[in-house]
Amino acid sequence: MPVPYFRLELGDDEIDAVVGVLKSGWLTTGAQCAAFEREFAAAIGGGVQAIAVNSNTSGMHLALEAANIGPGDEVIVPDLTFTATAEVVRYLGAEAVFVDVLPDTLCMDPGDVQRAITSRTKAIIPVHFGGLCADLEALQALADKHRLVIIEDAAHSFPASYRGKMVGNHNTFATVFSFYANKTITTGEGGMIVTANEAVAQRCRVMRLHGIDRDAFRRFQGDSAAWAYDIVAPGFKYNLTDMGAALGRKQLERAFDMRDRRTAIADAYRQALGELPLELPPAPPGNDLHAWHLFPIRLAAAAPIDRPGLEAALNAAGIGYSVHYTPLHRMTYWKERYSLSDNRFPVATSYFERCLSLPIFSSMTQDEVQQVVSVIRDAVA
Ligand SMILES: *Cc1c(COP(=O)(O)O)cnc(C)c1O
């Protein structure tokens, strides 16, 4: 029996909620988005504002815009991530500065970040790789010392926690989640900016919808008609639909349960594959929550096969897998723009050549987990 890399978990609740929106006659940003924002902020632990957007990418663009990032500025990003983390820096005319990751967590290496800081550095975008929180404490110390803002790319990490507090509730400039179709919860396409900073929240709210500011209009014109608004900036079209938000609200209700089931799969993999010549992703420290969006394994030097060999075995057995990620320094645009090469990123490069992400999704059955395990065992034992 084939095992897919990912299978969506969607119930009648989700379907009914979306149909309810369709029948309501109001499809775009409205009451569902407002409720989703409130509920998401509460799930992060409260004391934050949540601003729903149509993707993580647009949310990170808005957060960088709110931080006043522009031409001449540098923003530090990890080499090992999806291109969205870095492309948003270029949207604003600033330069992305790539750093290597730590060999165990695969999150950005604070030592390499420190070496990359210049007088032009304005921001750091850590990625909580696979759902494990980056070393926020070390990054926060660097940010404080050099007056940098931290915008967390939390596309993999809902729900996750760090030092007892949810990712999204660590008082960084902003944290941005993704609700893309294969992320830990989905709205089809969507994302959420979370921040405790009122001014940042306000700027993101205005800029996600054309730079429309009804409050500014009322301040200057007094009470006015429902149609009246002012434009305070050339904003963007980044709002989430109410159909997406209704889906997201139902997914949010299951998010912690789905996470627990992914954790059980991660535990089963770690148990079953622990003795093999593989490096497995580490469990989170202490009682922290790992979102387990990815389960990336690495072939150890002692493994009898290389990555293409393992891929062939998985393909032959019909087991889905993926690779996260080809490091950005190997992608034409980034490589050419910044003249990047493998030797600048030894950890990401060596990880990439030996890595493969196993299926880990909430509706995965024990039988499916066992099939994956036995194919990997046969291939590398
Ligand atoms: C998926 C992903 C994104 C982009 O998310 P969208 O919601 O599709 O814009 C950004 N960063 C990382 C690390 C991702 O995995």
Short mmCIF file of C-alpha atoms and ligand atoms in Angstrom, two decimals:
data_model
loop_
_atom_site.label_atom_id
_atom_site.label_comp_id
_atom_site.label_asym_id
_atom_site.label_seq_id
_atom_site.Cartn_x
_atom_site.Cartn_y
_atom_site.Cartn_z
CA MET A 1 0.00 0.00 0.00
CA PRO A 2 1.42 3.38 -0.95
CA VAL A 3 1.91 5.99 1.79
CA PRO A 4 1.53 9.61 0.69
CA TYR A 5 3.93 12.31 1.88
CA PHE A 6 0.96 14.29 3.17
CA ARG A 7 -2.78 13.78 3.55
CA LEU A 8 -5.09 16.58 4.61
CA GLU A 9 -7.20 16.07 7.74
CA LEU A 10 -10.49 17.76 7.08
CA GLY A 11 -13.82 16.92 8.70
CA ASP A 12 -17.47 17.66 8.04
CA ASP A 13 -17.08 20.53 10.49
CA GLU A 14 -14.72 22.31 8.15
CA ILE A 15 -16.90 21.61 5.12
CA ASP A 16 -20.06 22.81 6.89
CA ALA A 17 -18.30 25.95 8.10
CA VAL A 18 -17.17 26.91 4.60
CA VAL A 19 -20.58 26.12 3.14
CA GLY A 20 -22.11 28.29 5.87
CA VAL A 21 -19.99 31.21 4.71
CA LEU A 22 -20.97 30.59 1.09
CA LYS A 23 -24.64 30.63 2.08
CA SER A 24 -24.23 33.73 4.23
CA GLY A 25 -23.62 35.92 1.21
CA TRP A 26 -20.44 37.52 2.68
CA LEU A 27 -17.36 35.81 1.27
CA THR A 28 -14.44 38.09 1.95
CA THR A 29 -12.84 39.53 5.10
CA GLY A 30 -15.54 39.95 7.73
CA ALA A 31 -16.85 38.39 10.91
CA GLN A 32 -15.13 35.03 10.32
CA CYS A 33 -11.72 36.68 9.95
CA ALA A 34 -12.29 38.77 13.08
CA ALA A 35 -13.26 35.67 15.08
CA PHE A 36 -10.32 33.67 13.67
CA GLU A 37 -7.94 36.45 14.72
CA ARG A 38 -9.35 36.53 18.27
CA GLU A 39 -9.24 32.75 18.62
CA PHE A 40 -5.75 32.48 17.19
CA ALA A 41 -4.44 35.19 19.54
CA ALA A 42 -5.96 33.26 22.44
CA ALA A 43 -4.35 30.01 21.24
CA ILE A 44 -0.97 31.79 21.29
CA GLY A 45 -1.62 32.59 24.93
CA GLY A 46 -3.26 36.00 24.68
CA GLY A 47 -1.74 39.44 25.14
CA VAL A 48 -1.06 39.62 21.40
CA GLN A 49 -2.85 40.88 18.33
CA ALA A 50 -3.39 38.60 15.37
CA ILE A 51 -3.78 39.95 11.84
CA ALA A 52 -5.07 37.48 9.25
CA VAL A 53 -3.49 37.63 5.79
CA ASN A 54 -3.60 35.60 2.59
CA SER A 55 -0.20 33.93 3.11
CA ASN A 56 2.83 33.75 5.37
CA THR A 57 4.77 35.41 2.56
CA SER A 58 2.50 38.46 2.51
CA GLY A 59 2.53 38.55 6.31
CA MET A 60 6.33 38.66 6.41
CA HIS A 61 6.30 41.36 3.72
CA LEU A 62 3.93 43.43 5.90
CA ALA A 63 6.01 42.86 9.04
CA LEU A 64 9.21 43.99 7.28
CA GLU A 65 7.36 46.99 5.90
CA ALA A 66 6.15 47.87 9.39
CA ALA A 67 9.79 47.66 10.52
CA ASN A 68 10.68 50.28 7.89
CA ILE A 69 13.03 47.97 6.02
CA GLY A 70 14.16 49.44 2.71
CA PRO A 71 17.01 49.91 0.24
CA GLY A 72 20.44 49.87 1.89
CA ASP A 73 19.24 47.69 4.76
CA GLU A 74 20.37 44.13 5.39
CA VAL A 75 18.21 41.35 6.80
CA ILE A 76 19.77 38.12 8.06
CA VAL A 77 18.03 34.91 7.00
CA PRO A 78 18.98 31.22 7.18
CA ASP A 79 20.36 29.50 4.09
CA LEU A 80 18.22 26.44 4.82
CA THR A 81 14.65 27.59 4.25
CA PHE A 82 11.97 28.12 1.65
CA THR A 83 12.70 31.04 -0.65
CA ALA A 84 9.78 33.10 0.76
CA THR A 85 11.82 33.84 3.91
CA ALA A 86 14.38 35.70 1.79
CA GLU A 87 12.31 36.98 -1.13
CA VAL A 88 10.26 39.31 1.08
CA VAL A 89 13.49 41.15 1.92
CA ARG A 90 13.98 41.84 -1.79
CA TYR A 91 10.36 43.03 -2.17
CA LEU A 92 11.43 46.05 -0.11
CA GLY A 93 14.71 46.60 -1.95
CA ALA A 94 16.80 45.46 1.02
CA GLU A 95 19.49 42.78 0.85
CA ALA A 96 19.18 39.26 2.25
CA VAL A 97 22.26 38.08 4.12
CA PHE A 98 22.39 34.30 4.42
CA VAL A 99 23.80 32.46 7.42
CA ASP A 100 24.37 28.78 8.12
CA VAL A 101 22.30 26.62 10.47
CA LEU A 102 23.18 24.57 13.54
CA PRO A 103 23.85 20.89 12.79
CA ASP A 104 21.41 19.51 15.37
CA THR A 105 18.38 21.83 15.20
CA LEU A 106 18.81 23.03 11.57
CA CYS A 107 17.77 26.49 12.81
CA MET A 108 19.94 29.56 12.19
CA ASP A 109 23.30 29.56 13.96
CA PRO A 110 23.48 32.56 16.35
CA GLY A 111 27.29 32.56 16.10
CA ASP A 112 27.07 32.91 12.33
CA VAL A 113 24.40 35.59 12.76
CA GLN A 114 26.76 37.54 15.01
CA ARG A 115 29.52 37.39 12.39
CA ALA A 116 27.09 38.56 9.68
CA ILE A 117 25.94 41.71 11.50
CA THR A 118 27.09 45.00 9.94
CA SER A 119 26.12 48.64 10.45
CA ARG A 120 23.43 48.10 7.79
CA THR A 121 21.77 45.11 9.49
CA LYS A 122 18.20 45.91 10.54
CA ALA A 123 16.45 42.61 11.10
CA ILE A 124 16.83 38.86 11.63
CA ILE A 125 14.31 36.32 10.32
CA PRO A 126 14.76 33.00 12.14
CA VAL A 127 12.88 29.98 10.82
CA HIS A 128 11.67 27.47 13.41
CA PHE A 129 12.79 24.59 11.24
CA GLY A 130 10.31 21.74 10.99
CA GLY A 131 8.44 23.08 14.01
CA LEU A 132 11.32 23.26 16.52
CA CYS A 133 11.86 26.76 17.88
CA ALA A 134 15.17 28.41 17.00
CA ASP A 135 17.54 29.63 19.73
CA LEU A 136 15.45 32.74 20.35
CA GLU A 137 17.28 33.62 23.55
CA ALA A 138 20.64 33.97 21.81
CA LEU A 139 19.07 35.77 18.86
CA GLN A 140 17.20 38.14 21.17
CA ALA A 141 20.47 38.99 22.95
CA LEU A 142 22.08 39.84 19.60
CA ALA A 143 19.04 41.83 18.54
CA ASP A 144 19.05 43.84 21.77
CA LYS A 145 22.75 44.54 21.54
CA HIS A 146 22.65 45.67 17.90
CA ARG A 147 19.14 47.20 17.89
CA LEU A 148 17.73 44.74 15.38
CA VAL A 149 14.18 43.53 15.04
CA ILE A 150 13.32 39.84 14.98
CA ILE A 151 10.56 38.66 12.67
CA GLU A 152 9.94 34.96 13.22
CA ASP A 153 9.10 32.84 10.20
CA ALA A 154 6.79 30.45 12.03
CA ALA A 155 5.44 28.77 8.88
CA HIS A 156 6.24 25.35 10.42
CA SER A 157 5.52 26.05 14.01
CA PHE A 158 1.92 26.18 15.06
CA PRO A 159 1.43 25.00 17.69
CA ALA A 160 4.88 25.06 19.27
CA SER A 161 6.36 26.48 22.43
CA TYR A 162 9.75 27.68 23.66
CA ARG A 163 10.73 27.98 27.31
CA GLY A 164 7.15 27.39 28.33
CA LYS A 165 5.54 30.04 26.14
CA MET A 166 3.93 29.59 22.76
CA VAL A 167 5.88 30.53 19.64
CA GLY A 168 4.32 33.90 18.80
CA ASN A 169 4.36 35.09 22.41
CA HIS A 170 8.02 36.03 22.90
CA ASN A 171 7.77 39.74 22.35
CA THR A 172 9.67 39.81 19.10
CA PHE A 173 8.67 42.42 16.50
CA ALA A 174 6.28 39.94 14.85
CA THR A 175 5.76 36.22 14.28
CA VAL A 176 4.22 35.02 11.04
CA PHE A 177 2.43 31.69 10.60
CA SER A 178 1.40 29.91 7.39
CA PHE A 179 -1.90 28.22 6.64
CA TYR A 180 -0.83 26.95 3.21
CA ALA A 181 -2.53 23.73 2.13
CA ASN A 182 0.10 21.37 3.57
CA LYS A 183 1.02 23.23 6.73
CA THR A 184 0.00 22.17 10.25
CA ILE A 185 -3.37 23.89 9.93
CA THR A 186 -4.75 25.29 6.70
CA THR A 187 -7.06 27.86 5.21
CA GLY A 188 -6.12 26.75 1.65
CA GLU A 189 -3.93 29.82 1.33
CA GLY A 190 -3.46 32.05 4.34
CA GLY A 191 -1.30 33.28 7.16
CA MET A 192 -1.36 35.13 10.46
CA ILE A 193 0.83 37.92 11.79
CA VAL A 194 1.06 37.93 15.59
CA THR A 195 2.54 40.79 17.56
CA ALA A 196 2.26 42.34 21.01
CA ASN A 197 3.16 45.74 19.55
CA GLU A 198 0.06 47.87 18.98
CA ALA A 199 1.69 50.14 16.39
CA VAL A 200 3.01 47.19 14.38
CA ALA A 201 -0.43 45.56 14.45
CA GLN A 202 -2.07 48.78 13.31
CA ARG A 203 0.38 49.28 10.42
CA CYS A 204 -0.06 45.68 9.26
CA ARG A 205 -3.85 46.00 9.40
CA VAL A 206 -3.81 49.14 7.28
CA MET A 207 -1.25 47.83 4.78
CA ARG A 208 -2.90 44.45 4.28
CA LEU A 209 -5.84 46.23 2.61
CA HIS A 210 -4.70 49.00 0.25
CA GLY A 211 -3.57 51.41 2.99
CA ILE A 212 -7.18 52.09 3.91
CA ASP A 213 -7.54 53.75 7.31
CA ARG A 214 -11.08 54.34 8.45
CA ASP A 215 -9.96 55.41 11.90
CA ALA A 216 -7.68 58.12 10.47
CA PHE A 217 -10.60 59.38 8.40
CA ARG A 218 -12.89 59.56 11.42
CA ARG A 219 -10.25 61.39 13.45
CA PHE A 220 -10.13 64.20 10.90
CA GLN A 221 -13.67 64.24 9.53
CA GLY A 222 -15.72 63.28 12.56
CA ASP A 223 -18.42 60.64 12.35
CA SER A 224 -19.00 59.75 8.75
CA ALA A 225 -20.85 57.41 6.46
CA ALA A 226 -19.97 53.73 6.17
CA TRP A 227 -18.53 54.30 2.70
CA ALA A 228 -16.00 56.88 3.88
CA TYR A 229 -12.32 56.08 4.30
CA ASP A 230 -8.89 57.62 3.89
CA ILE A 231 -5.81 56.19 2.15
CA VAL A 232 -2.65 56.71 4.18
CA ALA A 233 -0.16 54.67 2.09
CA PRO A 234 0.05 52.58 -1.11
CA GLY A 235 -0.91 49.37 0.66
CA PHE A 236 -1.30 45.81 -0.54
CA LYS A 237 -4.12 43.33 -1.24
CA TYR A 238 -3.22 40.75 1.38
CA ASN A 239 -6.48 40.13 3.25
CA LEU A 240 -7.87 36.66 4.05
CA THR A 241 -11.33 35.57 2.86
CA ASP A 242 -14.06 34.60 5.32
CA MET A 243 -14.20 31.20 3.60
CA GLY A 244 -10.56 30.65 4.53
CA ALA A 245 -11.08 32.00 8.04
CA ALA A 246 -14.07 29.70 8.67
CA LEU A 247 -11.94 26.74 7.61
CA GLY A 248 -9.10 28.00 9.79
CA ARG A 249 -11.33 28.32 12.86
CA LYS A 250 -12.31 24.65 12.61
CA GLN A 251 -8.71 23.61 11.97
CA LEU A 252 -7.68 25.62 15.02
CA GLU A 253 -10.06 23.55 17.17
CA ARG A 254 -8.14 20.41 16.18
CA ALA A 255 -4.66 21.92 16.05
CA PHE A 256 -3.40 20.64 19.41
CA ASP A 257 -4.89 17.20 18.91
CA MET A 258 -3.34 16.94 15.45
CA ARG A 259 -0.01 18.05 16.94
CA ASP A 260 -0.24 15.33 19.59
CA ARG A 261 -0.77 12.72 16.89
CA ARG A 262 2.23 14.00 14.90
CA THR A 263 4.26 13.84 18.11
CA ALA A 264 3.29 10.19 18.53
CA ILE A 265 4.49 9.53 14.96
CA ALA A 266 7.76 11.35 15.65
CA ASP A 267 8.20 9.29 18.82
CA ALA A 268 7.51 6.08 16.88
CA TYR A 269 10.07 7.02 14.22
CA ARG A 270 12.64 7.99 16.83
CA GLN A 271 12.11 4.68 18.61
CA ALA A 272 12.18 2.51 15.49
CA LEU A 273 14.96 4.26 13.58
CA GLY A 274 17.20 5.20 16.51
CA GLU A 275 19.69 2.34 16.09
CA LEU A 276 20.20 2.82 12.37
CA PRO A 277 23.02 4.83 10.75
CA LEU A 278 20.78 7.89 10.58
CA GLU A 279 20.67 11.24 12.32
CA LEU A 280 17.16 11.94 13.53
CA PRO A 281 15.68 15.33 14.41
CA PRO A 282 16.09 16.14 18.11
CA ALA A 283 13.19 16.24 20.55
CA PRO A 284 12.50 19.71 21.94
CA PRO A 285 14.25 20.66 25.19
CA GLY A 286 12.33 20.38 28.46
CA ASN A 287 8.58 20.32 28.13
CA ASP A 288 8.48 22.52 25.05
CA LEU A 289 6.11 21.66 22.23
CA HIS A 290 7.51 20.73 18.83
CA ALA A 291 5.00 21.28 16.02
CA TRP A 292 6.51 18.32 14.09
CA HIS A 293 5.64 19.77 10.70
CA LEU A 294 8.68 17.95 9.25
CA PHE A 295 10.61 14.83 10.15
CA PRO A 296 13.93 15.29 8.34
CA ILE A 297 16.37 12.38 8.61
CA ARG A 298 20.03 12.41 7.57
CA LEU A 299 22.04 9.45 6.36
CA ALA A 300 25.07 9.05 8.60
CA ALA A 301 28.53 8.59 7.09
CA ALA A 302 28.28 4.88 7.99
CA ALA A 303 25.05 4.37 6.03
CA PRO A 304 25.42 1.80 3.23
CA ILE A 305 23.52 3.93 0.69
CA ASP A 306 23.37 7.57 -0.35
CA ARG A 307 20.29 9.76 -0.68
CA PRO A 308 19.50 8.71 -4.26
CA GLY A 309 19.69 5.09 -3.08
CA LEU A 310 17.25 5.75 -0.27
CA GLU A 311 14.97 7.61 -2.66
CA ALA A 312 14.96 4.63 -5.00
CA ALA A 313 13.92 2.32 -2.15
CA LEU A 314 11.11 4.65 -1.08
CA ASN A 315 9.93 5.15 -4.66
CA ALA A 316 9.88 1.40 -5.25
CA ALA A 317 7.71 0.93 -2.14
CA GLY A 318 5.39 3.82 -3.01
CA ILE A 319 6.37 5.82 0.08
CA GLY A 320 6.08 9.58 -0.30
CA TYR A 321 8.96 11.78 0.85
CA SER A 322 10.30 15.22 0.26
CA VAL A 323 13.50 17.24 0.70
CA HIS A 324 13.58 20.38 2.85
CA TYR A 325 15.32 22.22 1.38
CA THR A 326 17.75 22.75 -1.40
CA PRO A 327 19.73 25.47 0.40
CA LEU A 328 19.01 28.89 -1.05
CA HIS A 329 22.70 29.43 -1.86
CA ARG A 330 22.27 26.75 -4.54
CA MET A 331 19.32 28.51 -6.19
CA THR A 332 20.26 30.49 -9.30
CA TYR A 333 18.87 33.83 -8.24
CA TRP A 334 20.38 33.87 -4.76
CA LYS A 335 23.64 32.25 -5.83
CA GLU A 336 24.20 34.81 -8.57
CA ARG A 337 22.99 37.88 -6.70
CA TYR A 338 25.29 37.30 -3.73
CA SER A 339 28.00 35.10 -5.33
CA LEU A 340 27.28 32.31 -2.85
CA SER A 341 28.99 28.92 -2.74
CA ASP A 342 28.86 25.67 -0.77
CA ASN A 343 31.92 26.39 1.37
CA ARG A 344 30.23 29.38 2.98
CA PHE A 345 27.45 27.06 4.28
CA PRO A 346 29.08 23.78 5.31
CA VAL A 347 26.30 22.64 7.66
CA ALA A 348 23.38 23.31 5.30
CA THR A 349 25.31 21.81 2.39
CA SER A 350 26.24 18.61 4.16
CA TYR A 351 22.72 18.25 5.58
CA PHE A 352 21.17 18.75 2.16
CA GLU A 353 23.27 16.08 0.49
CA ARG A 354 22.18 13.44 3.00
CA CYS A 355 18.67 14.52 4.01
CA LEU A 356 15.16 13.38 3.30
CA SER A 357 11.85 14.28 4.98
CA LEU A 358 9.62 11.36 5.98
CA PRO A 359 5.80 11.55 5.96
CA ILE A 360 4.44 12.97 9.22
CA PHE A 361 0.80 14.04 9.19
CA SER A 362 -1.98 13.75 11.73
CA SER A 363 -4.14 11.23 9.85
CA MET A 364 -1.20 8.84 9.29
CA THR A 365 -2.08 5.36 10.57
CA GLN A 366 0.18 3.14 12.67
CA ASP A 367 0.27 0.78 9.73
CA GLU A 368 1.51 3.54 7.46
CA VAL A 369 4.20 4.48 10.00
CA GLN A 370 5.28 0.82 10.16
CA GLN A 371 5.53 0.62 6.37
CA VAL A 372 7.79 3.65 6.26
CA VAL A 373 9.90 2.23 9.07
CA SER A 374 10.35 -1.15 7.44
CA VAL A 375 11.38 0.30 4.07
CA ILE A 376 13.93 2.59 5.75
CA ARG A 377 15.22 -0.31 7.88
CA ASP A 378 15.64 -2.59 4.88
CA ALA A 379 17.40 0.17 2.95
CA VAL A 380 19.93 1.31 5.55
CA ALA A 381 20.36 -1.54 8.05
C1 LIG B 1 5.47 27.47 3.52
C2 LIG B 1 6.57 28.38 3.97
C3 LIG B 1 6.52 29.76 3.74
C4 LIG B 1 5.47 30.41 2.90
O1 LIG B 1 4.20 30.24 3.36
P1 LIG B 1 2.96 30.71 2.44
O2 LIG B 1 1.81 30.75 3.39
O3 LIG B 1 2.81 29.71 1.35
O4 LIG B 1 3.32 32.07 1.93
C5 LIG B 1 7.50 30.55 4.29
N1 LIG B 1 8.51 30.02 5.00
C6 LIG B 1 8.62 28.70 5.21
C7 LIG B 1 9.76 28.20 6.04
C8 LIG B 1 7.65 27.84 4.68
O5 LIG B 1 7.77 26.51 4.87
#
